[in-house]
Amino acid sequence: MIEIQGLCKHFDDFRALEDIHMTMESGKVYGLIGQSGSGKSTLLRCINGLTTYEKGSLKVDGVEVSSLQGRQAREFRRGIGMIFQQFSLLSRLTVRENIALPMKCWKWDKRERERRVDELLEMVQLPDKGKALPRELSGGQKQRVAIARALAMNPKILLCDEATSALDPNIAETIMDLLSDINKRLGITIIVVTHQLSILKASCEQVYLLEKGRLAAQGDITSLFSQPPEALRRLMGSQGETAVSGGGEGTVLRLLPTPEQAEKPILSRMARELGEDFSVLRADREQYRHGAVTYLLIQVSPKVLPAVENWLGEQNIAWAAEPRQEKREEEAV
């Protein structure tokens, strides 16, 4: 378990992290998101002990990271694997040699190293690439080798710093599928830093959103994106993923039916029973780690809004009012 209480990290006058509170249970996949400069990579480096912090507490399995020095610190870092955006493979070494490098540094017996490398090549689905050099591999294959190397020492935690950003979307998806499979198979805790929200939704269970060094939002992945708080809306807006707002008079409602409710003609039934029309702005179905979620965006006129709210309540259909965006767009112009 990772327990963070009141964590602060400053670089001179720049507050990279300010009063961070988080609890990450063992064996889950966590997402860490935010715009560039929000403190995500700094937090990862605090977790693995590569960056010190001025205030607060950061404990991994009950051990305060800042208290570790010398061999204790090296032993601690051995239990944390890390993969990066640019793979960080040594070009002169073969795939087998890259994977075996951490074990060689820790003076593992050669026979044990070879056995472990074979095991890891099978795990990342590259059993025939052991003798290849990094330049002979595709980007996705290089990242698989990096994952295998990060797992070499049987870590309890795997940190992924923009591990899929250099890959095309399809390959990125396969890499996250692999990490999800590793999480289920080994029970390893995985923390994913990414700008790719689709990857985040499909892979993570819990999400923490950093904004200017502070924790701006947190929650389970489905709830957070189904009813996004303002900080998440700002991030989605910067990536062109905000919900559509309609023009004219009316309120935009986000309907969140259950899987069973989504199979029924909710909108046509509501229009028929209320005798009123409304505009459908968007209907979408998003895939999350634990299943798909359907949401509907409709615009309702002021006169019929109370009746729609009552009808949705009677049918036990979850909903939320969407903030209007016309003003923001005018200000941007």
Short mmCIF file of C-alpha atoms in Angstrom, two decimals:
data_model
loop_
_atom_site.label_atom_id
_atom_site.label_comp_id
_atom_site.label_asym_id
_atom_site.label_seq_id
_atom_site.Cartn_x
_atom_site.Cartn_y
_atom_site.Cartn_z
CA MET A 1 0.00 0.00 0.00
CA ILE A 2 1.13 3.54 -0.78
CA GLU A 3 0.05 6.18 1.75
CA ILE A 4 0.74 9.85 1.01
CA GLN A 5 -0.13 12.55 3.55
CA GLY A 6 0.50 16.28 3.07
CA LEU A 7 3.33 15.74 0.59
CA CYS A 8 5.15 18.88 -0.60
CA LYS A 9 7.99 19.23 -3.10
CA HIS A 10 9.40 22.61 -4.13
CA PHE A 11 12.11 23.49 -6.64
CA ASP A 12 13.26 26.92 -5.39
CA ASP A 13 10.09 29.05 -5.77
CA PHE A 14 8.26 26.51 -7.95
CA ARG A 15 5.76 24.36 -6.07
CA ALA A 16 5.83 21.06 -7.94
CA LEU A 17 3.68 19.29 -5.32
CA GLU A 18 1.61 20.94 -2.61
CA ASP A 19 -0.28 19.12 0.17
CA ILE A 20 -0.87 15.85 -1.71
CA HIS A 21 -3.02 13.19 0.00
CA MET A 22 -3.46 9.77 -1.63
CA THR A 23 -3.97 6.15 -0.65
CA MET A 24 -3.22 3.42 -3.21
CA GLU A 25 -4.07 -0.14 -2.27
CA SER A 26 -1.89 -3.03 -3.35
CA GLY A 27 -2.77 -4.89 -6.53
CA LYS A 28 -4.77 -2.17 -8.30
CA VAL A 29 -4.15 -0.09 -11.43
CA TYR A 30 -4.13 3.67 -10.78
CA GLY A 31 -4.15 6.52 -13.26
CA LEU A 32 -2.30 9.78 -12.67
CA ILE A 33 -3.36 12.57 -15.02
CA GLY A 34 -2.96 16.29 -15.49
CA GLN A 35 -1.53 18.82 -17.90
CA SER A 36 2.22 19.12 -18.46
CA GLY A 37 3.91 20.57 -15.40
CA SER A 38 1.17 19.48 -13.01
CA GLY A 39 3.59 17.34 -10.94
CA LYS A 40 2.88 13.82 -12.19
CA SER A 41 6.46 12.76 -12.95
CA THR A 42 7.72 14.44 -9.78
CA LEU A 43 5.27 12.38 -7.75
CA LEU A 44 6.47 9.16 -9.40
CA ARG A 45 10.06 10.06 -8.55
CA CYS A 46 9.06 10.69 -4.94
CA ILE A 47 7.38 7.28 -4.80
CA ASN A 48 10.48 5.44 -6.03
CA GLY A 49 12.80 7.48 -3.82
CA LEU A 50 14.69 9.28 -6.59
CA THR A 51 13.40 12.70 -5.50
CA THR A 52 13.26 13.93 -1.91
CA TYR A 53 10.36 15.92 -0.47
CA GLU A 54 10.34 18.79 2.03
CA LYS A 55 7.17 18.10 3.99
CA GLY A 56 4.64 15.36 4.55
CA SER A 57 4.78 11.60 4.58
CA LEU A 58 5.10 9.00 1.81
CA LYS A 59 4.98 5.41 3.01
CA VAL A 60 5.20 2.24 0.93
CA ASP A 61 4.03 -0.80 2.89
CA GLY A 62 4.47 1.18 6.08
CA VAL A 63 8.04 2.33 5.35
CA GLU A 64 8.72 6.09 5.13
CA VAL A 65 10.58 6.55 1.85
CA SER A 66 12.54 9.61 3.05
CA SER A 67 14.03 7.57 5.91
CA LEU A 68 15.85 5.15 3.58
CA GLN A 69 19.53 5.61 2.82
CA GLY A 70 22.38 3.67 1.25
CA ARG A 71 21.73 -0.02 0.73
CA GLN A 72 18.26 0.25 2.27
CA ALA A 73 17.30 2.76 -0.41
CA ARG A 74 18.74 0.56 -3.17
CA GLU A 75 16.88 -2.48 -1.82
CA PHE A 76 13.67 -0.44 -1.74
CA ARG A 77 14.07 0.70 -5.36
CA ARG A 78 14.66 -2.89 -6.41
CA GLY A 79 11.01 -3.51 -5.51
CA ILE A 80 9.78 -0.77 -7.85
CA GLY A 81 9.94 -1.18 -11.63
CA MET A 82 9.67 1.73 -14.03
CA ILE A 83 9.00 2.10 -17.76
CA PHE A 84 9.35 5.28 -19.81
CA GLN A 85 8.06 6.86 -23.00
CA GLN A 86 11.33 6.37 -24.91
CA PHE A 87 11.99 2.75 -23.80
CA SER A 88 15.56 3.48 -22.54
CA LEU A 89 17.04 0.27 -23.97
CA LEU A 90 20.79 -0.06 -24.49
CA SER A 91 21.32 -0.22 -28.24
CA ARG A 92 24.45 -2.38 -28.10
CA LEU A 93 22.79 -5.10 -26.02
CA THR A 94 20.44 -7.80 -27.30
CA VAL A 95 16.89 -8.13 -26.01
CA ARG A 96 17.98 -10.88 -23.60
CA GLU A 97 20.88 -8.79 -22.34
CA ASN A 98 18.68 -5.73 -21.81
CA ILE A 99 16.18 -7.74 -19.78
CA ALA A 100 18.93 -9.45 -17.76
CA LEU A 101 20.78 -6.22 -16.95
CA PRO A 102 19.11 -5.50 -13.55
CA MET A 103 19.68 -9.10 -12.46
CA LYS A 104 23.30 -8.91 -13.54
CA CYS A 105 23.77 -5.73 -11.53
CA TRP A 106 22.39 -7.51 -8.47
CA LYS A 107 24.70 -10.47 -9.16
CA TRP A 108 22.08 -13.11 -9.83
CA ASP A 109 23.39 -16.54 -10.76
CA LYS A 110 23.65 -16.89 -14.55
CA ARG A 111 21.36 -19.90 -14.65
CA GLU A 112 18.71 -18.03 -12.67
CA ARG A 113 19.07 -15.02 -14.98
CA GLU A 114 18.55 -17.15 -18.07
CA ARG A 115 15.50 -18.86 -16.56
CA ARG A 116 13.97 -15.53 -15.58
CA VAL A 117 14.62 -13.98 -19.00
CA ASP A 118 12.90 -16.93 -20.71
CA GLU A 119 9.93 -16.50 -18.38
CA LEU A 120 9.69 -12.77 -19.06
CA LEU A 121 9.98 -13.13 -22.84
CA GLU A 122 7.00 -15.47 -22.75
CA MET A 123 5.09 -13.06 -20.52
CA VAL A 124 5.53 -10.12 -22.90
CA GLN A 125 4.91 -12.34 -25.93
CA LEU A 126 8.37 -12.02 -27.51
CA PRO A 127 9.81 -15.55 -27.10
CA ASP A 128 11.58 -15.43 -30.49
CA LYS A 129 13.18 -11.97 -30.12
CA GLY A 130 15.82 -12.72 -27.49
CA LYS A 131 18.81 -12.38 -29.83
CA ALA A 132 17.52 -9.27 -31.63
CA LEU A 133 18.96 -5.79 -31.11
CA PRO A 134 16.64 -2.87 -30.21
CA ARG A 135 17.04 -1.32 -33.69
CA GLU A 136 15.46 -4.46 -35.17
CA LEU A 137 12.26 -4.05 -33.15
CA SER A 138 9.11 -2.01 -33.63
CA GLY A 139 8.11 0.62 -31.07
CA GLY A 140 5.59 -1.70 -29.46
CA GLN A 141 8.15 -4.52 -29.23
CA LYS A 142 10.69 -2.17 -27.64
CA GLN A 143 8.15 -1.21 -24.99
CA ARG A 144 7.45 -4.89 -24.31
CA VAL A 145 11.17 -5.42 -23.73
CA ALA A 146 11.19 -2.41 -21.38
CA ILE A 147 8.27 -3.91 -19.47
CA ALA A 148 10.08 -7.25 -19.18
CA ARG A 149 13.20 -5.50 -17.87
CA ALA A 150 11.12 -3.54 -15.33
CA LEU A 151 9.65 -6.83 -14.07
CA ALA A 152 13.00 -8.63 -13.87
CA MET A 153 13.46 -8.14 -10.11
CA ASN A 154 9.87 -9.17 -9.22
CA PRO A 155 8.79 -5.65 -8.16
CA LYS A 156 5.72 -4.97 -6.04
CA ILE A 157 5.01 -1.69 -7.86
CA LEU A 158 5.31 -0.76 -11.54
CA LEU A 159 5.46 2.94 -12.48
CA CYS A 160 4.57 3.83 -16.08
CA ASP A 161 5.60 7.37 -17.07
CA GLU A 162 3.87 8.11 -20.41
CA ALA A 163 4.69 4.56 -21.46
CA THR A 164 2.35 4.61 -24.48
CA SER A 165 2.73 8.22 -25.68
CA ALA A 166 5.31 7.36 -28.35
CA LEU A 167 3.11 4.62 -29.84
CA ASP A 168 0.20 4.77 -32.24
CA PRO A 169 -3.23 4.26 -30.62
CA ASN A 170 -3.68 0.62 -31.62
CA ILE A 171 -0.24 -0.41 -30.34
CA ALA A 172 -0.76 1.66 -27.18
CA GLU A 173 -3.96 -0.28 -26.53
CA THR A 174 -2.16 -3.63 -26.82
CA ILE A 175 0.53 -2.45 -24.39
CA MET A 176 -2.10 -1.46 -21.83
CA ASP A 177 -3.85 -4.79 -22.35
CA LEU A 178 -0.54 -6.46 -21.55
CA LEU A 179 -0.11 -4.38 -18.39
CA SER A 180 -3.67 -5.19 -17.31
CA ASP A 181 -2.95 -8.88 -17.81
CA ILE A 182 0.28 -8.58 -15.78
CA ASN A 183 -1.65 -6.84 -13.01
CA LYS A 184 -4.20 -9.65 -12.87
CA ARG A 185 -1.61 -12.41 -13.13
CA LEU A 186 0.97 -11.07 -10.66
CA GLY A 187 -1.15 -8.82 -8.43
CA ILE A 188 1.36 -6.02 -8.95
CA THR A 189 0.35 -2.41 -8.22
CA ILE A 190 0.57 -0.28 -11.37
CA ILE A 191 0.56 3.52 -11.54
CA VAL A 192 0.01 4.91 -15.04
CA VAL A 193 0.86 8.49 -16.02
CA THR A 194 -0.75 9.30 -19.36
CA HIS A 195 -2.32 12.05 -21.45
CA GLN A 196 -4.35 9.48 -23.43
CA LEU A 197 -7.73 9.47 -21.72
CA SER A 198 -9.06 6.52 -23.75
CA ILE A 199 -6.14 4.41 -22.50
CA LEU A 200 -6.82 5.58 -18.97
CA LYS A 201 -10.52 4.69 -19.12
CA ALA A 202 -9.93 1.18 -20.41
CA SER A 203 -7.08 0.27 -18.05
CA CYS A 204 -7.32 2.01 -14.67
CA GLU A 205 -9.53 1.46 -11.64
CA GLN A 206 -8.86 4.66 -9.71
CA VAL A 207 -7.73 8.08 -10.95
CA TYR A 208 -5.92 11.03 -9.37
CA LEU A 209 -5.90 14.35 -11.23
CA LEU A 210 -3.14 16.86 -10.49
CA GLU A 211 -3.47 20.54 -11.36
CA LYS A 212 -0.62 22.99 -10.71
CA GLY A 213 0.91 20.65 -8.16
CA ARG A 214 -2.29 20.06 -6.21
CA LEU A 215 -4.71 17.16 -6.12
CA ALA A 216 -7.74 18.55 -7.97
CA ALA A 217 -9.93 15.43 -8.32
CA GLN A 218 -9.94 11.73 -7.49
CA GLY A 219 -12.25 8.75 -7.65
CA ASP A 220 -13.03 5.49 -9.35
CA ILE A 221 -12.65 5.71 -13.11
CA THR A 222 -16.28 5.13 -14.09
CA SER A 223 -17.80 7.63 -11.64
CA LEU A 224 -15.19 10.28 -12.34
CA PHE A 225 -15.72 10.31 -16.10
CA SER A 226 -19.47 9.74 -15.98
CA GLN A 227 -19.95 12.90 -13.92
CA PRO A 228 -16.67 14.79 -14.40
CA PRO A 229 -15.78 17.48 -11.86
CA GLU A 230 -14.68 20.91 -13.06
CA ALA A 231 -10.95 20.09 -12.98
CA LEU A 232 -11.49 17.07 -15.21
CA ARG A 233 -13.66 19.13 -17.56
CA ARG A 234 -10.80 21.60 -17.93
CA LEU A 235 -8.39 18.80 -18.80
CA MET A 236 -10.83 17.22 -21.24
CA GLY A 237 -11.43 20.64 -22.79
CA SER A 238 -7.71 21.12 -23.39
CA GLN A 239 -7.77 17.83 -25.32
CA GLY A 240 -10.95 18.57 -27.26
CA GLU A 241 -13.01 16.00 -25.35
CA THR A 242 -15.59 18.18 -23.63
CA ALA A 243 -19.25 17.39 -23.93
CA VAL A 244 -21.29 19.21 -26.57
CA SER A 245 -23.46 22.07 -25.33
CA GLY A 246 -26.44 23.14 -27.33
CA GLY A 247 -27.35 26.61 -28.48
CA GLY A 248 -30.47 28.51 -27.58
CA GLU A 249 -32.57 28.23 -24.46
CA GLY A 250 -32.44 25.09 -22.41
CA THR A 251 -30.48 22.93 -20.00
CA VAL A 252 -28.16 20.14 -21.10
CA LEU A 253 -28.61 16.96 -19.06
CA ARG A 254 -26.23 14.01 -18.99
CA LEU A 255 -28.22 10.77 -18.55
CA LEU A 256 -26.36 7.78 -17.11
CA PRO A 257 -28.54 4.70 -17.53
CA THR A 258 -27.51 1.33 -16.16
CA PRO A 259 -26.66 -1.40 -18.72
CA GLU A 260 -30.18 -2.79 -18.31
CA GLN A 261 -31.81 0.64 -18.73
CA ALA A 262 -29.65 1.43 -21.77
CA GLU A 263 -31.16 -1.51 -23.64
CA LYS A 264 -34.61 0.13 -23.46
CA PRO A 265 -35.94 3.09 -25.54
CA ILE A 266 -35.57 5.62 -22.71
CA LEU A 267 -35.71 8.80 -24.77
CA SER A 268 -38.67 7.90 -26.95
CA ARG A 269 -40.64 6.71 -23.93
CA MET A 270 -39.90 9.89 -21.98
CA ALA A 271 -40.93 12.10 -24.92
CA ARG A 272 -44.13 10.10 -25.41
CA GLU A 273 -45.17 10.10 -21.74
CA LEU A 274 -44.38 13.78 -21.18
CA GLY A 275 -45.73 14.91 -24.52
CA GLU A 276 -42.68 17.11 -25.06
CA ASP A 277 -39.77 17.14 -27.48
CA PHE A 278 -36.11 17.71 -26.65
CA SER A 279 -32.84 17.69 -28.60
CA VAL A 280 -30.43 14.75 -28.44
CA LEU A 281 -26.90 16.18 -28.55
CA ARG A 282 -24.87 13.03 -28.12
CA ALA A 283 -25.20 9.34 -27.35
CA ASP A 284 -22.08 7.35 -26.64
CA ARG A 285 -20.84 4.10 -25.16
CA GLU A 286 -17.40 4.06 -23.54
CA GLN A 287 -15.38 1.01 -22.56
CA TYR A 288 -13.92 0.98 -19.06
CA ARG A 289 -11.79 -1.61 -17.29
CA HIS A 290 -14.80 -3.25 -15.64
CA GLY A 291 -17.27 -2.87 -18.50
CA ALA A 292 -18.99 -0.39 -20.80
CA VAL A 293 -20.89 2.74 -19.75
CA THR A 294 -23.58 4.44 -21.84
CA TYR A 295 -24.37 8.13 -21.53
CA LEU A 296 -26.81 10.41 -23.31
CA LEU A 297 -26.74 14.20 -23.64
CA ILE A 298 -30.08 15.93 -24.18
CA GLN A 299 -31.17 19.56 -24.19
CA VAL A 300 -34.40 20.33 -22.36
CA SER A 301 -36.40 23.57 -22.52
CA PRO A 302 -37.01 25.46 -19.24
CA LYS A 303 -40.75 24.76 -19.23
CA VAL A 304 -40.36 20.98 -19.38
CA LEU A 305 -37.22 20.66 -17.22
CA PRO A 306 -39.04 19.98 -13.90
CA ALA A 307 -41.16 17.26 -15.53
CA VAL A 308 -38.07 15.62 -17.06
CA GLU A 309 -36.25 15.68 -13.73
CA ASN A 310 -39.25 14.10 -11.98
CA TRP A 311 -39.61 11.44 -14.69
CA LEU A 312 -35.93 10.49 -14.49
CA GLY A 313 -36.20 10.26 -10.71
CA GLU A 314 -39.25 7.99 -10.92
CA GLN A 315 -37.39 5.70 -13.33
CA ASN A 316 -34.24 5.69 -11.14
CA ILE A 317 -32.13 6.93 -14.05
CA ALA A 318 -29.05 8.81 -12.90
CA TRP A 319 -28.50 12.24 -14.42
CA ALA A 320 -26.52 15.45 -13.99
CA ALA A 321 -26.82 18.95 -15.44
CA GLU A 322 -23.99 19.93 -17.76
CA PRO A 323 -22.45 23.41 -17.37
CA ARG A 324 -23.08 25.61 -20.39
CA GLN A 325 -20.05 26.44 -22.54
CA GLU A 326 -21.18 29.26 -24.82
CA LYS A 327 -19.76 31.93 -22.48
CA ARG A 328 -16.36 30.23 -22.36
CA GLU A 329 -16.23 29.96 -26.12
CA GLU A 330 -17.08 33.69 -26.54
CA GLU A 331 -14.37 34.64 -24.06
CA ALA A 332 -11.85 32.48 -25.92
CA VAL A 333 -12.67 34.33 -29.14
#
